Amino acid sequence: MEPRSAAAAGKDFPYTARTTCYVEVHEDGTVTHGGGHAAYERAVAGKSRLFAVWPGEWSSHLFVIDDLDEYAKAHGIKHDEERTGLKEHVHDVQWEPNPYGESSPRSPYLSVSVTLDCGCEIHDLRTFAAQMKAQQGWDVATSGGWGSSGAPGGKREYSLRVRRRSLTG
């Protein structure tokens, strides 16, 4: 039986779901688990093939990762503006402490309200965190909750946590 095609599922394939397990079959027949940038590079070079096991309720399904470009976009290896909502440019960011967030001065993180005056929207916090680390030195927490508010089609305000020592301005 041949594995199913991840490409056939399109953008609905759960590339980044916690329950998706990656299996890499190397050209010498060695089988390893995991994914990431190195596995992507080997697959692009033809040195391995990537597969994903996606557990269902009663059984698991095996998929061949046959759209490596979509895999790379989903994992942030290649930038995808549609998926992240973020252009690759220096963001025009306004921020202030969130009056409804964590207020303990001993907490290493500060809850902040952020608006992007450059027209971008945050759909993927990890991508925004990486961009802000590179652009302003911020350490944005990606393991906790975050959210946004605002009218559809209007400017959005984002609530997130940033390491206090990394904030400037």
PDB file of C-alpha atoms in Angstrom:
ATOM      1  CA  MET A   1       0.000   0.000   0.000  1.00  0.00           C
ATOM      2  CA  GLU A   2       1.351   3.400  -0.993  1.00  0.00           C
ATOM      3  CA  PRO A   3       1.352   6.253   1.526  1.00  0.00           C
ATOM      4  CA  ARG A   4      -1.117   9.076   1.000  1.00  0.00           C
ATOM      5  CA  SER A   5       0.020  12.360  -0.490  1.00  0.00           C
ATOM      6  CA  ALA A   6       0.459  15.324   1.863  1.00  0.00           C
ATOM      7  CA  ALA A   7       0.354  17.624  -1.174  1.00  0.00           C
ATOM      8  CA  ALA A   8      -3.123  16.335  -2.048  1.00  0.00           C
ATOM      9  CA  ALA A   9      -4.341  17.586   1.360  1.00  0.00           C
ATOM     10  CA  GLY A  10      -3.024  21.065   0.505  1.00  0.00           C
ATOM     11  CA  LYS A  11      -2.870  23.684   3.235  1.00  0.00           C
ATOM     12  CA  ASP A  12      -5.131  21.499   5.394  1.00  0.00           C
ATOM     13  CA  PHE A  13      -2.335  19.019   6.045  1.00  0.00           C
ATOM     14  CA  PRO A  14      -1.313  19.289   9.739  1.00  0.00           C
ATOM     15  CA  TYR A  15       2.410  19.881   9.156  1.00  0.00           C
ATOM     16  CA  THR A  16       2.871  21.472  12.579  1.00  0.00           C
ATOM     17  CA  ALA A  17       0.315  19.582  14.683  1.00  0.00           C
ATOM     18  CA  ARG A  18       1.753  18.134  17.864  1.00  0.00           C
ATOM     19  CA  THR A  19       0.372  14.733  16.922  1.00  0.00           C
ATOM     20  CA  THR A  20       2.130  14.596  13.537  1.00  0.00           C
ATOM     21  CA  CYS A  21       5.252  12.439  13.715  1.00  0.00           C
ATOM     22  CA  TYR A  22       7.897  12.681  10.988  1.00  0.00           C
ATOM     23  CA  VAL A  23       9.869   9.706   9.701  1.00  0.00           C
ATOM     24  CA  GLU A  24      12.890  10.127   7.449  1.00  0.00           C
ATOM     25  CA  VAL A  25      14.141   7.297   5.247  1.00  0.00           C
ATOM     26  CA  HIS A  26      17.742   7.944   4.224  1.00  0.00           C
ATOM     27  CA  GLU A  27      19.246   6.810   0.931  1.00  0.00           C
ATOM     28  CA  ASP A  28      21.151   4.009   2.708  1.00  0.00           C
ATOM     29  CA  GLY A  29      17.871   2.677   4.186  1.00  0.00           C
ATOM     30  CA  THR A  30      18.411   4.077   7.670  1.00  0.00           C
ATOM     31  CA  VAL A  31      15.179   5.257   9.273  1.00  0.00           C
ATOM     32  CA  THR A  32      15.108   8.138  11.751  1.00  0.00           C
ATOM     33  CA  HIS A  33      12.341  10.191  13.299  1.00  0.00           C
ATOM     34  CA  GLY A  34      11.940  13.932  13.503  1.00  0.00           C
ATOM     35  CA  GLY A  35      11.797  16.639  10.921  1.00  0.00           C
ATOM     36  CA  GLY A  36      13.043  20.187  10.850  1.00  0.00           C
ATOM     37  CA  HIS A  37      15.490  22.104   8.744  1.00  0.00           C
ATOM     38  CA  ALA A  38      18.172  19.418   8.395  1.00  0.00           C
ATOM     39  CA  ALA A  39      15.638  16.790   7.284  1.00  0.00           C
ATOM     40  CA  TYR A  40      14.217  19.270   4.777  1.00  0.00           C
ATOM     41  CA  GLU A  41      17.689  19.970   3.338  1.00  0.00           C
ATOM     42  CA  ARG A  42      18.429  16.253   2.960  1.00  0.00           C
ATOM     43  CA  ALA A  43      15.051  15.651   1.271  1.00  0.00           C
ATOM     44  CA  VAL A  44      15.568  18.558  -1.146  1.00  0.00           C
ATOM     45  CA  ALA A  45      19.032  17.189  -1.984  1.00  0.00           C
ATOM     46  CA  GLY A  46      17.528  13.752  -2.678  1.00  0.00           C
ATOM     47  CA  LYS A  47      19.451  12.117   0.186  1.00  0.00           C
ATOM     48  CA  SER A  48      16.276  11.064   2.005  1.00  0.00           C
ATOM     49  CA  ARG A  49      12.494  10.930   1.809  1.00  0.00           C
ATOM     50  CA  LEU A  50      10.220  12.424   4.414  1.00  0.00           C
ATOM     51  CA  PHE A  51       7.032  10.822   5.646  1.00  0.00           C
ATOM     52  CA  ALA A  52       4.510  11.838   8.273  1.00  0.00           C
ATOM     53  CA  VAL A  53       2.379   9.668  10.500  1.00  0.00           C
ATOM     54  CA  TRP A  54      -0.858  11.375  11.388  1.00  0.00           C
ATOM     55  CA  PRO A  55      -2.754   9.556  14.117  1.00  0.00           C
ATOM     56  CA  GLY A  56      -6.479   9.220  13.663  1.00  0.00           C
ATOM     57  CA  GLU A  57      -9.077   8.176  16.205  1.00  0.00           C
ATOM     58  CA  TRP A  58      -8.878   4.450  15.375  1.00  0.00           C
ATOM     59  CA  SER A  59      -5.762   4.161  13.232  1.00  0.00           C
ATOM     60  CA  SER A  60      -2.799   6.164  12.010  1.00  0.00           C
ATOM     61  CA  HIS A  61      -2.207   7.243   8.435  1.00  0.00           C
ATOM     62  CA  LEU A  62       1.110   7.411   6.598  1.00  0.00           C
ATOM     63  CA  PHE A  63       1.719  10.345   4.252  1.00  0.00           C
ATOM     64  CA  VAL A  64       4.625  11.047   1.954  1.00  0.00           C
ATOM     65  CA  ILE A  65       5.795  14.652   2.217  1.00  0.00           C
ATOM     66  CA  ASP A  66       5.701  15.294  -1.507  1.00  0.00           C
ATOM     67  CA  ASP A  67       5.439  19.100  -1.381  1.00  0.00           C
ATOM     68  CA  LEU A  68       8.663  20.109   0.332  1.00  0.00           C
ATOM     69  CA  ASP A  69       7.974  23.782  -0.360  1.00  0.00           C
ATOM     70  CA  GLU A  70       4.736  23.638   1.653  1.00  0.00           C
ATOM     71  CA  TYR A  71       6.530  21.697   4.403  1.00  0.00           C
ATOM     72  CA  ALA A  72       9.213  24.420   4.556  1.00  0.00           C
ATOM     73  CA  LYS A  73       6.631  27.202   4.725  1.00  0.00           C
ATOM     74  CA  ALA A  74       4.656  25.469   7.471  1.00  0.00           C
ATOM     75  CA  HIS A  75       7.799  24.987   9.572  1.00  0.00           C
ATOM     76  CA  GLY A  76       9.123  28.496   9.021  1.00  0.00           C
ATOM     77  CA  ILE A  77      12.096  27.314   6.973  1.00  0.00           C
ATOM     78  CA  LYS A  78      10.796  29.500   4.142  1.00  0.00           C
ATOM     79  CA  HIS A  79       8.827  32.652   4.851  1.00  0.00           C
ATOM     80  CA  ASP A  80       5.139  32.502   3.938  1.00  0.00           C
ATOM     81  CA  GLU A  81       3.418  35.875   4.199  1.00  0.00           C
ATOM     82  CA  GLU A  82      -0.028  34.351   3.678  1.00  0.00           C
ATOM     83  CA  ARG A  83       0.423  31.869   6.527  1.00  0.00           C
ATOM     84  CA  THR A  84       2.141  34.256   8.993  1.00  0.00           C
ATOM     85  CA  GLY A  85       0.427  37.560   8.131  1.00  0.00           C
ATOM     86  CA  LEU A  86       3.864  39.186   8.297  1.00  0.00           C
ATOM     87  CA  LYS A  87       5.896  40.776   5.535  1.00  0.00           C
ATOM     88  CA  GLU A  88       9.665  40.440   5.584  1.00  0.00           C
ATOM     89  CA  HIS A  89      10.444  44.038   6.491  1.00  0.00           C
ATOM     90  CA  VAL A  90      11.160  46.133   9.570  1.00  0.00           C
ATOM     91  CA  HIS A  91       7.836  46.399  11.365  1.00  0.00           C
ATOM     92  CA  ASP A  92       6.470  49.721  12.580  1.00  0.00           C
ATOM     93  CA  VAL A  93       5.608  48.566  16.121  1.00  0.00           C
ATOM     94  CA  GLN A  94       3.925  50.491  18.916  1.00  0.00           C
ATOM     95  CA  TRP A  95       3.777  48.894  22.352  1.00  0.00           C
ATOM     96  CA  GLU A  96       2.800  49.668  25.915  1.00  0.00           C
ATOM     97  CA  PRO A  97       2.416  47.646  29.086  1.00  0.00           C
ATOM     98  CA  ASN A  98      -0.919  45.824  29.087  1.00  0.00           C
ATOM     99  CA  PRO A  99      -2.938  47.189  32.030  1.00  0.00           C
ATOM    100  CA  TYR A 100      -4.814  43.868  32.283  1.00  0.00           C
ATOM    101  CA  GLY A 101      -1.747  41.638  32.153  1.00  0.00           C
ATOM    102  CA  GLU A 102       0.817  40.379  34.657  1.00  0.00           C
ATOM    103  CA  SER A 103       1.861  43.322  36.819  1.00  0.00           C
ATOM    104  CA  SER A 104       4.368  41.764  39.225  1.00  0.00           C
ATOM    105  CA  PRO A 105       7.653  43.658  38.908  1.00  0.00           C
ATOM    106  CA  ARG A 106       9.450  40.417  39.847  1.00  0.00           C
ATOM    107  CA  SER A 107       8.115  38.555  36.813  1.00  0.00           C
ATOM    108  CA  PRO A 108      10.762  38.218  34.090  1.00  0.00           C
ATOM    109  CA  TYR A 109       8.037  38.802  31.482  1.00  0.00           C
ATOM    110  CA  LEU A 110       5.840  41.823  30.965  1.00  0.00           C
ATOM    111  CA  SER A 111       2.425  41.609  29.330  1.00  0.00           C
ATOM    112  CA  VAL A 112       2.317  44.169  26.535  1.00  0.00           C
ATOM    113  CA  SER A 113      -0.201  45.491  24.028  1.00  0.00           C
ATOM    114  CA  VAL A 114       1.270  45.721  20.542  1.00  0.00           C
ATOM    115  CA  THR A 115      -0.049  47.369  17.381  1.00  0.00           C
ATOM    116  CA  LEU A 116       1.584  47.108  13.987  1.00  0.00           C
ATOM    117  CA  ASP A 117       1.351  50.366  12.046  1.00  0.00           C
ATOM    118  CA  CYS A 118       2.922  48.756   8.966  1.00  0.00           C
ATOM    119  CA  GLY A 119      -0.251  46.871   7.976  1.00  0.00           C
ATOM    120  CA  CYS A 120       0.953  43.412   9.014  1.00  0.00           C
ATOM    121  CA  GLU A 121      -1.059  41.006  11.153  1.00  0.00           C
ATOM    122  CA  ILE A 122       0.312  38.344  13.484  1.00  0.00           C
ATOM    123  CA  HIS A 123      -1.011  34.930  12.494  1.00  0.00           C
ATOM    124  CA  ASP A 124       2.078  33.022  13.647  1.00  0.00           C
ATOM    125  CA  LEU A 125       3.622  34.089  16.958  1.00  0.00           C
ATOM    126  CA  ARG A 126       6.885  32.191  16.409  1.00  0.00           C
ATOM    127  CA  THR A 127       7.562  34.069  13.173  1.00  0.00           C
ATOM    128  CA  PHE A 128       6.761  37.413  14.816  1.00  0.00           C
ATOM    129  CA  ALA A 129       8.994  36.504  17.770  1.00  0.00           C
ATOM    130  CA  ALA A 130      11.909  35.685  15.449  1.00  0.00           C
ATOM    131  CA  GLN A 131      11.425  38.909  13.484  1.00  0.00           C
ATOM    132  CA  MET A 132      11.245  41.038  16.644  1.00  0.00           C
ATOM    133  CA  LYS A 133      14.339  39.320  18.078  1.00  0.00           C
ATOM    134  CA  ALA A 134      16.255  40.221  14.921  1.00  0.00           C
ATOM    135  CA  GLN A 135      14.808  43.728  14.569  1.00  0.00           C
ATOM    136  CA  GLN A 136      14.583  45.015  18.143  1.00  0.00           C
ATOM    137  CA  GLY A 137      16.169  42.363  20.371  1.00  0.00           C
ATOM    138  CA  TRP A 138      12.855  41.390  21.968  1.00  0.00           C
ATOM    139  CA  ASP A 139      12.443  37.988  23.609  1.00  0.00           C
ATOM    140  CA  VAL A 140       8.772  37.267  22.912  1.00  0.00           C
ATOM    141  CA  ALA A 141       7.309  34.346  24.851  1.00  0.00           C
ATOM    142  CA  THR A 142       5.954  31.734  22.437  1.00  0.00           C
ATOM    143  CA  SER A 143       4.971  29.052  24.928  1.00  0.00           C
ATOM    144  CA  GLY A 144       2.086  30.875  26.585  1.00  0.00           C
ATOM    145  CA  GLY A 145      -1.179  32.379  25.529  1.00  0.00           C
ATOM    146  CA  TRP A 146      -1.527  35.437  23.357  1.00  0.00           C
ATOM    147  CA  GLY A 147      -4.431  37.061  21.607  1.00  0.00           C
ATOM    148  CA  SER A 148      -5.702  39.914  19.523  1.00  0.00           C
ATOM    149  CA  SER A 149      -8.643  42.249  19.423  1.00  0.00           C
ATOM    150  CA  GLY A 150     -10.017  44.732  16.944  1.00  0.00           C
ATOM    151  CA  ALA A 151     -12.637  45.128  14.284  1.00  0.00           C
ATOM    152  CA  PRO A 152     -12.403  42.919  11.165  1.00  0.00           C
ATOM    153  CA  GLY A 153     -10.428  44.745   8.507  1.00  0.00           C
ATOM    154  CA  GLY A 154      -9.235  47.326  11.046  1.00  0.00           C
ATOM    155  CA  LYS A 155      -6.075  47.730  13.076  1.00  0.00           C
ATOM    156  CA  ARG A 156      -5.553  44.896  15.543  1.00  0.00           C
ATOM    157  CA  GLU A 157      -4.079  45.071  19.010  1.00  0.00           C
ATOM    158  CA  TYR A 158      -2.113  42.053  20.194  1.00  0.00           C
ATOM    159  CA  SER A 159      -1.591  40.958  23.786  1.00  0.00           C
ATOM    160  CA  LEU A 160       1.603  39.033  24.336  1.00  0.00           C
ATOM    161  CA  ARG A 161       4.440  38.605  26.799  1.00  0.00           C
ATOM    162  CA  VAL A 162       7.968  39.918  26.322  1.00  0.00           C
ATOM    163  CA  ARG A 163      11.008  39.462  28.544  1.00  0.00           C
ATOM    164  CA  ARG A 164      11.333  42.755  30.442  1.00  0.00           C
ATOM    165  CA  ARG A 165      15.082  43.113  29.944  1.00  0.00           C
ATOM    166  CA  SER A 166      14.747  42.831  26.166  1.00  0.00           C
ATOM    167  CA  LEU A 167      12.255  45.696  25.770  1.00  0.00           C
ATOM    168  CA  THR A 168      13.559  49.048  24.595  1.00  0.00           C
ATOM    169  CA  GLY A 169      11.851  52.261  23.649  1.00  0.00           C
TER     170      GLY A 169
END
